Amino acid sequence: MMDLHCHIDLYPSPVQVINKARDAGLYVLSVTTTPKAWEKTYELTKHIPRFQTSLGLHPQLAHLREHELDLFDSLFDKTNYIGEIGLDGSHEYKKHMPSQLRVFRHILKLCKSKPSKILTVHSRGAANEVLSELECFGNVGKVILHWYTGTKKDLLRALNLNCWFSVGPAMIKSEKGKKILSWIPEDRVLLETDGPFATFNGKPLEPVDVNILVGYFSELWQKSEREVLLILRQNLKNLSL
């Protein structure tokens, strides 16, 4: 099983969370929100099998950390995973869209020069804009849309771009989230938690909580839990992590 989008470094007790995920045999992609956070986050899990650290510059921080792009460039070849990156069009951050676009385009240009990486991309309130940038740049690697909340029309655009979708337990707490889960083809689904930011029943999600979704997909897809697990494992394999 997998958690392809969590913020390991931002848990109050990261070592405890890491050990539980390791003991469960999970494949974990720990995302970072700034280039400066990458080295210390990488140190947390560099000796643990099935843990990877991605290099990111979160769109909500783009206007504050745009100056870290030089550091981003210097770290780019140290990892095969890029994220959290993207655009955020929500009310609080839409005013910073020019900075967000400069950062996102800079990173996509870099990824296009070496399109062998896996990207985990934020698109809250900006799915159309994110997809337009991806369409413009062409092959930038394998793109995972993290916690997608856009329209069905844009989801179909994303599928035409061969995007993947990482989804978490928090999505099944809303009717909108459940509707979006019903739109995603089985062979494009990956699991995430977005912990510790995302919660479930009032508690921050941890990587081991991805199993909450197995039962949900069993009912949604009308398959046994064993069949669901096989599909998800094959998806992870097809992503070529």
PDB file of N, CA and C in Angstrom, residues 170-239:
ATOM      1  N   ALA A 170      -9.958  11.895   3.541  1.00  0.00           N
ATOM      2  CA  ALA A 170     -10.731  13.118   3.771  1.00  0.00           C
ATOM      3  C   ALA A 170     -11.739  13.368   2.660  1.00  0.00           C
ATOM      4  N   MET A 171     -11.488  12.842   1.473  1.00  0.00           N
ATOM      5  CA  MET A 171     -12.390  13.077   0.341  1.00  0.00           C
ATOM      6  C   MET A 171     -13.735  12.382   0.514  1.00  0.00           C
ATOM      7  N   ILE A 172     -13.780  11.306   1.293  1.00  0.00           N
ATOM      8  CA  ILE A 172     -15.052  10.596   1.438  1.00  0.00           C
ATOM      9  C   ILE A 172     -15.927  11.202   2.529  1.00  0.00           C
ATOM     10  N   LYS A 173     -15.480  12.327   3.098  1.00  0.00           N
ATOM     11  CA  LYS A 173     -16.277  13.017   4.115  1.00  0.00           C
ATOM     12  C   LYS A 173     -17.213  14.054   3.509  1.00  0.00           C
ATOM     13  N   SER A 174     -17.146  14.239   2.180  1.00  0.00           N
ATOM     14  CA  SER A 174     -18.035  15.207   1.537  1.00  0.00           C
ATOM     15  C   SER A 174     -18.656  14.591   0.299  1.00  0.00           C
ATOM     16  N   GLU A 175     -19.846  15.068  -0.051  1.00  0.00           N
ATOM     17  CA  GLU A 175     -20.515  14.562  -1.249  1.00  0.00           C
ATOM     18  C   GLU A 175     -19.736  14.930  -2.511  1.00  0.00           C
ATOM     19  N   LYS A 176     -19.149  16.122  -2.524  1.00  0.00           N
ATOM     20  CA  LYS A 176     -18.340  16.521  -3.680  1.00  0.00           C
ATOM     21  C   LYS A 176     -17.153  15.594  -3.848  1.00  0.00           C
ATOM     22  N   GLY A 177     -16.490  15.303  -2.730  1.00  0.00           N
ATOM     23  CA  GLY A 177     -15.337  14.413  -2.795  1.00  0.00           C
ATOM     24  C   GLY A 177     -15.710  13.042  -3.313  1.00  0.00           C
ATOM     25  N   LYS A 178     -16.825  12.510  -2.836  1.00  0.00           N
ATOM     26  CA  LYS A 178     -17.264  11.184  -3.278  1.00  0.00           C
ATOM     27  C   LYS A 178     -17.640  11.186  -4.759  1.00  0.00           C
ATOM     28  N   LYS A 179     -18.226  12.289  -5.214  1.00  0.00           N
ATOM     29  CA  LYS A 179     -18.577  12.386  -6.637  1.00  0.00           C
ATOM     30  C   LYS A 179     -17.316  12.358  -7.492  1.00  0.00           C
ATOM     31  N   ILE A 180     -16.297  13.107  -7.062  1.00  0.00           N
ATOM     32  CA  ILE A 180     -15.043  13.130  -7.812  1.00  0.00           C
ATOM     33  C   ILE A 180     -14.399  11.744  -7.838  1.00  0.00           C
ATOM     34  N   LEU A 181     -14.434  11.031  -6.726  1.00  0.00           N
ATOM     35  CA  LEU A 181     -13.873   9.683  -6.686  1.00  0.00           C
ATOM     36  C   LEU A 181     -14.579   8.763  -7.678  1.00  0.00           C
ATOM     37  N   SER A 182     -15.859   8.981  -7.887  1.00  0.00           N
ATOM     38  CA  SER A 182     -16.616   8.139  -8.821  1.00  0.00           C
ATOM     39  C   SER A 182     -16.238   8.430 -10.277  1.00  0.00           C
ATOM     40  N   TRP A 183     -15.649   9.598 -10.538  1.00  0.00           N
ATOM     41  CA  TRP A 183     -15.263   9.957 -11.905  1.00  0.00           C
ATOM     42  C   TRP A 183     -13.928   9.353 -12.322  1.00  0.00           C
ATOM     43  N   ILE A 184     -13.066   9.052 -11.377  1.00  0.00           N
ATOM     44  CA  ILE A 184     -11.689   8.656 -11.691  1.00  0.00           C
ATOM     45  C   ILE A 184     -11.636   7.180 -12.081  1.00  0.00           C
ATOM     46  N   PRO A 185     -11.077   6.857 -13.241  1.00  0.00           N
ATOM     47  CA  PRO A 185     -10.948   5.444 -13.635  1.00  0.00           C
ATOM     48  C   PRO A 185     -10.108   4.670 -12.619  1.00  0.00           C
ATOM     49  N   GLU A 186     -10.463   3.410 -12.431  1.00  0.00           N
ATOM     50  CA  GLU A 186      -9.770   2.579 -11.446  1.00  0.00           C
ATOM     51  C   GLU A 186      -8.266   2.554 -11.673  1.00  0.00           C
ATOM     52  N   ASP A 187      -7.848   2.548 -12.922  1.00  0.00           N
ATOM     53  CA  ASP A 187      -6.420   2.397 -13.218  1.00  0.00           C
ATOM     54  C   ASP A 187      -5.645   3.711 -13.145  1.00  0.00           C
ATOM     55  N   ARG A 188      -6.291   4.780 -12.625  1.00  0.00           N
ATOM     56  CA  ARG A 188      -5.612   6.061 -12.454  1.00  0.00           C
ATOM     57  C   ARG A 188      -5.612   6.514 -10.995  1.00  0.00           C
ATOM     58  N   VAL A 189      -6.060   5.635 -10.109  1.00  0.00           N
ATOM     59  CA  VAL A 189      -6.194   5.992  -8.694  1.00  0.00           C
ATOM     60  C   VAL A 189      -4.941   5.602  -7.915  1.00  0.00           C
ATOM     61  N   LEU A 190      -4.441   6.538  -7.133  1.00  0.00           N
ATOM     62  CA  LEU A 190      -3.369   6.313  -6.170  1.00  0.00           C
ATOM     63  C   LEU A 190      -3.844   6.853  -4.818  1.00  0.00           C
ATOM     64  N   LEU A 191      -3.207   6.427  -3.749  1.00  0.00           N
ATOM     65  CA  LEU A 191      -3.659   6.831  -2.414  1.00  0.00           C
ATOM     66  C   LEU A 191      -2.710   7.834  -1.775  1.00  0.00           C
ATOM     67  N   GLU A 192      -3.281   8.702  -0.962  1.00  0.00           N
ATOM     68  CA  GLU A 192      -2.526   9.692  -0.193  1.00  0.00           C
ATOM     69  C   GLU A 192      -3.272   9.958   1.116  1.00  0.00           C
ATOM     70  N   THR A 193      -2.648  10.727   1.989  1.00  0.00           N
ATOM     71  CA  THR A 193      -3.363  11.204   3.179  1.00  0.00           C
ATOM     72  C   THR A 193      -3.362  12.729   3.266  1.00  0.00           C
ATOM     73  N   ASP A 194      -2.288  13.379   2.785  1.00  0.00           N
ATOM     74  CA  ASP A 194      -2.056  14.807   2.995  1.00  0.00           C
ATOM     75  C   ASP A 194      -1.972  15.127   4.484  1.00  0.00           C
ATOM     76  N   GLY A 195      -1.569  14.134   5.265  1.00  0.00           N
ATOM     77  CA  GLY A 195      -1.359  14.380   6.678  1.00  0.00           C
ATOM     78  C   GLY A 195      -0.100  15.215   6.907  1.00  0.00           C
ATOM     79  N   PRO A 196      -0.032  15.964   8.002  1.00  0.00           N
ATOM     80  CA  PRO A 196      -1.034  16.053   9.060  1.00  0.00           C
ATOM     81  C   PRO A 196      -2.104  17.108   8.824  1.00  0.00           C
ATOM     82  N   PHE A 197      -2.099  17.748   7.623  1.00  0.00           N
ATOM     83  CA  PHE A 197      -3.094  18.794   7.361  1.00  0.00           C
ATOM     84  C   PHE A 197      -4.505  18.215   7.245  1.00  0.00           C
ATOM     85  N   ALA A 198      -4.650  17.134   6.497  1.00  0.00           N
ATOM     86  CA  ALA A 198      -5.964  16.510   6.333  1.00  0.00           C
ATOM     87  C   ALA A 198      -6.303  15.693   7.571  1.00  0.00           C
ATOM     88  N   THR A 199      -7.590  15.681   7.902  1.00  0.00           N
ATOM     89  CA  THR A 199      -8.039  14.949   9.088  1.00  0.00           C
ATOM     90  C   THR A 199      -9.171  13.992   8.724  1.00  0.00           C
ATOM     91  N   PHE A 200      -9.422  13.068   9.623  1.00  0.00           N
ATOM     92  CA  PHE A 200     -10.528  12.125   9.465  1.00  0.00           C
ATOM     93  C   PHE A 200     -11.087  11.865  10.849  1.00  0.00           C
ATOM     94  N   ASN A 201     -12.377  12.149  11.021  1.00  0.00           N
ATOM     95  CA  ASN A 201     -13.017  12.041  12.336  1.00  0.00           C
ATOM     96  C   ASN A 201     -12.263  12.824  13.405  1.00  0.00           C
ATOM     97  N   GLY A 202     -11.807  14.004  13.017  1.00  0.00           N
ATOM     98  CA  GLY A 202     -11.194  14.919  13.968  1.00  0.00           C
ATOM     99  C   GLY A 202      -9.727  14.679  14.267  1.00  0.00           C
ATOM    100  N   LYS A 203      -9.114  13.674  13.634  1.00  0.00           N
ATOM    101  CA  LYS A 203      -7.710  13.363  13.912  1.00  0.00           C
ATOM    102  C   LYS A 203      -6.865  13.533  12.653  1.00  0.00           C
ATOM    103  N   PRO A 204      -5.645  14.063  12.802  1.00  0.00           N
ATOM    104  CA  PRO A 204      -4.760  14.178  11.636  1.00  0.00           C
ATOM    105  C   PRO A 204      -4.486  12.809  11.032  1.00  0.00           C
ATOM    106  N   LEU A 205      -4.562  12.729   9.719  1.00  0.00           N
ATOM    107  CA  LEU A 205      -4.302  11.468   9.045  1.00  0.00           C
ATOM    108  C   LEU A 205      -2.813  11.141   9.035  1.00  0.00           C
ATOM    109  N   GLU A 206      -2.505   9.845   9.146  1.00  0.00           N
ATOM    110  CA  GLU A 206      -1.150   9.332   9.029  1.00  0.00           C
ATOM    111  C   GLU A 206      -1.106   8.359   7.861  1.00  0.00           C
ATOM    112  N   PRO A 207       0.082   8.054   7.335  1.00  0.00           N
ATOM    113  CA  PRO A 207       0.165   7.138   6.198  1.00  0.00           C
ATOM    114  C   PRO A 207      -0.593   5.827   6.375  1.00  0.00           C
ATOM    115  N   VAL A 208      -0.581   5.251   7.567  1.00  0.00           N
ATOM    116  CA  VAL A 208      -1.279   3.977   7.778  1.00  0.00           C
ATOM    117  C   VAL A 208      -2.784   4.099   7.573  1.00  0.00           C
ATOM    118  N   ASP A 209      -3.310   5.324   7.559  1.00  0.00           N
ATOM    119  CA  ASP A 209      -4.753   5.516   7.417  1.00  0.00           C
ATOM    120  C   ASP A 209      -5.251   5.387   5.984  1.00  0.00           C
ATOM    121  N   VAL A 210      -4.355   5.192   5.022  1.00  0.00           N
ATOM    122  CA  VAL A 210      -4.816   5.013   3.642  1.00  0.00           C
ATOM    123  C   VAL A 210      -5.741   3.792   3.521  1.00  0.00           C
ATOM    124  N   ASN A 211      -5.602   2.847   4.436  1.00  0.00           N
ATOM    125  CA  ASN A 211      -6.423   1.634   4.373  1.00  0.00           C
ATOM    126  C   ASN A 211      -7.915   1.926   4.527  1.00  0.00           C
ATOM    127  N   ILE A 212      -8.250   3.104   5.059  1.00  0.00           N
ATOM    128  CA  ILE A 212      -9.657   3.495   5.175  1.00  0.00           C
ATOM    129  C   ILE A 212     -10.335   3.452   3.808  1.00  0.00           C
ATOM    130  N   LEU A 213      -9.570   3.764   2.764  1.00  0.00           N
ATOM    131  CA  LEU A 213     -10.153   3.862   1.424  1.00  0.00           C
ATOM    132  C   LEU A 213     -10.380   2.508   0.760  1.00  0.00           C
ATOM    133  N   VAL A 214      -9.733   1.465   1.245  1.00  0.00           N
ATOM    134  CA  VAL A 214      -9.877   0.163   0.595  1.00  0.00           C
ATOM    135  C   VAL A 214     -11.325  -0.312   0.653  1.00  0.00           C
ATOM    136  N   GLY A 215     -11.935  -0.217   1.819  1.00  0.00           N
ATOM    137  CA  GLY A 215     -13.334  -0.601   1.955  1.00  0.00           C
ATOM    138  C   GLY A 215     -14.255   0.275   1.136  1.00  0.00           C
ATOM    139  N   TYR A 216     -13.941   1.574   1.075  1.00  0.00           N
ATOM    140  CA  TYR A 216     -14.773   2.486   0.297  1.00  0.00           C
ATOM    141  C   TYR A 216     -14.730   2.125  -1.182  1.00  0.00           C
ATOM    142  N   PHE A 217     -13.529   1.891  -1.710  1.00  0.00           N
ATOM    143  CA  PHE A 217     -13.422   1.530  -3.118  1.00  0.00           C
ATOM    144  C   PHE A 217     -13.998   0.151  -3.407  1.00  0.00           C
ATOM    145  N   SER A 218     -13.968  -0.724  -2.439  1.00  0.00           N
ATOM    146  CA  SER A 218     -14.582  -2.038  -2.611  1.00  0.00           C
ATOM    147  C   SER A 218     -16.063  -1.895  -2.930  1.00  0.00           C
ATOM    148  N   GLU A 219     -16.710  -0.992  -2.223  1.00  0.00           N
ATOM    149  CA  GLU A 219     -18.144  -0.748  -2.450  1.00  0.00           C
ATOM    150  C   GLU A 219     -18.362   0.045  -3.746  1.00  0.00           C
ATOM    151  N   LEU A 220     -17.549   1.073  -3.976  1.00  0.00           N
ATOM    152  CA  LEU A 220     -17.711   1.915  -5.156  1.00  0.00           C
ATOM    153  C   LEU A 220     -17.484   1.132  -6.443  1.00  0.00           C
ATOM    154  N   TRP A 221     -16.445   0.300  -6.445  1.00  0.00           N
ATOM    155  CA  TRP A 221     -16.076  -0.446  -7.650  1.00  0.00           C
ATOM    156  C   TRP A 221     -16.754  -1.806  -7.755  1.00  0.00           C
ATOM    157  N   GLN A 222     -17.501  -2.161  -6.699  1.00  0.00           N
ATOM    158  CA  GLN A 222     -18.160  -3.469  -6.665  1.00  0.00           C
ATOM    159  C   GLN A 222     -17.145  -4.598  -6.842  1.00  0.00           C
ATOM    160  N   LYS A 223     -16.085  -4.514  -6.050  1.00  0.00           N
ATOM    161  CA  LYS A 223     -15.040  -5.532  -6.061  1.00  0.00           C
ATOM    162  C   LYS A 223     -14.688  -5.896  -4.626  1.00  0.00           C
ATOM    163  N   SER A 224     -14.071  -7.048  -4.455  1.00  0.00           N
ATOM    164  CA  SER A 224     -13.631  -7.436  -3.120  1.00  0.00           C
ATOM    165  C   SER A 224     -12.466  -6.544  -2.698  1.00  0.00           C
ATOM    166  N   GLU A 225     -12.214  -6.485  -1.393  1.00  0.00           N
ATOM    167  CA  GLU A 225     -11.091  -5.682  -0.917  1.00  0.00           C
ATOM    168  C   GLU A 225      -9.772  -6.219  -1.465  1.00  0.00           C
ATOM    169  N   ARG A 226      -9.681  -7.517  -1.626  1.00  0.00           N
ATOM    170  CA  ARG A 226      -8.464  -8.104  -2.212  1.00  0.00           C
ATOM    171  C   ARG A 226      -8.273  -7.613  -3.646  1.00  0.00           C
ATOM    172  N   GLU A 227      -9.358  -7.544  -4.411  1.00  0.00           N
ATOM    173  CA  GLU A 227      -9.263  -7.057  -5.788  1.00  0.00           C
ATOM    174  C   GLU A 227      -8.869  -5.585  -5.821  1.00  0.00           C
ATOM    175  N   VAL A 228      -9.422  -4.808  -4.886  1.00  0.00           N
ATOM    176  CA  VAL A 228      -9.062  -3.386  -4.799  1.00  0.00           C
ATOM    177  C   VAL A 228      -7.569  -3.232  -4.532  1.00  0.00           C
ATOM    178  N   LEU A 229      -7.059  -3.999  -3.592  1.00  0.00           N
ATOM    179  CA  LEU A 229      -5.637  -3.938  -3.259  1.00  0.00           C
ATOM    180  C   LEU A 229      -4.767  -4.295  -4.464  1.00  0.00           C
ATOM    181  N   LEU A 230      -5.190  -5.295  -5.210  1.00  0.00           N
ATOM    182  CA  LEU A 230      -4.441  -5.697  -6.399  1.00  0.00           C
ATOM    183  C   LEU A 230      -4.411  -4.579  -7.435  1.00  0.00           C
ATOM    184  N   ILE A 231      -5.545  -3.907  -7.625  1.00  0.00           N
ATOM    185  CA  ILE A 231      -5.613  -2.790  -8.573  1.00  0.00           C
ATOM    186  C   ILE A 231      -4.681  -1.660  -8.133  1.00  0.00           C
ATOM    187  N   LEU A 232      -4.738  -1.305  -6.856  1.00  0.00           N
ATOM    188  CA  LEU A 232      -3.921  -0.203  -6.348  1.00  0.00           C
ATOM    189  C   LEU A 232      -2.433  -0.530  -6.431  1.00  0.00           C
ATOM    190  N   ARG A 233      -2.087  -1.759  -6.122  1.00  0.00           N
ATOM    191  CA  ARG A 233      -0.673  -2.156  -6.222  1.00  0.00           C
ATOM    192  C   ARG A 233      -0.187  -2.125  -7.659  1.00  0.00           C
ATOM    193  N   GLN A 234      -1.056  -2.537  -8.593  1.00  0.00           N
ATOM    194  CA  GLN A 234      -0.684  -2.488 -10.003  1.00  0.00           C
ATOM    195  C   GLN A 234      -0.528  -1.044 -10.469  1.00  0.00           C
ATOM    196  N   ASN A 235      -1.407  -0.155  -9.972  1.00  0.00           N
ATOM    197  CA  ASN A 235      -1.284   1.257 -10.320  1.00  0.00           C
ATOM    198  C   ASN A 235       0.050   1.825  -9.846  1.00  0.00           C
ATOM    199  N   LEU A 236       0.439   1.453  -8.635  1.00  0.00           N
ATOM    200  CA  LEU A 236       1.716   1.923  -8.099  1.00  0.00           C
ATOM    201  C   LEU A 236       2.867   1.403  -8.959  1.00  0.00           C
ATOM    202  N   LYS A 237       2.761   0.164  -9.368  1.00  0.00           N
ATOM    203  CA  LYS A 237       3.781  -0.418 -10.235  1.00  0.00           C
ATOM    204  C   LYS A 237       3.818   0.283 -11.583  1.00  0.00           C
ATOM    205  N   ASN A 238       2.650   0.585 -12.134  1.00  0.00           N
ATOM    206  CA  ASN A 238       2.594   1.247 -13.437  1.00  0.00           C
ATOM    207  C   ASN A 238       3.150   2.666 -13.391  1.00  0.00           C
ATOM    208  N   LEU A 239       3.046   3.278 -12.222  1.00  0.00           N
ATOM    209  CA  LEU A 239       3.623   4.612 -12.054  1.00  0.00           C
ATOM    210  C   LEU A 239       5.149   4.550 -12.138  1.00  0.00           C
TER     211      LEU A 239
END
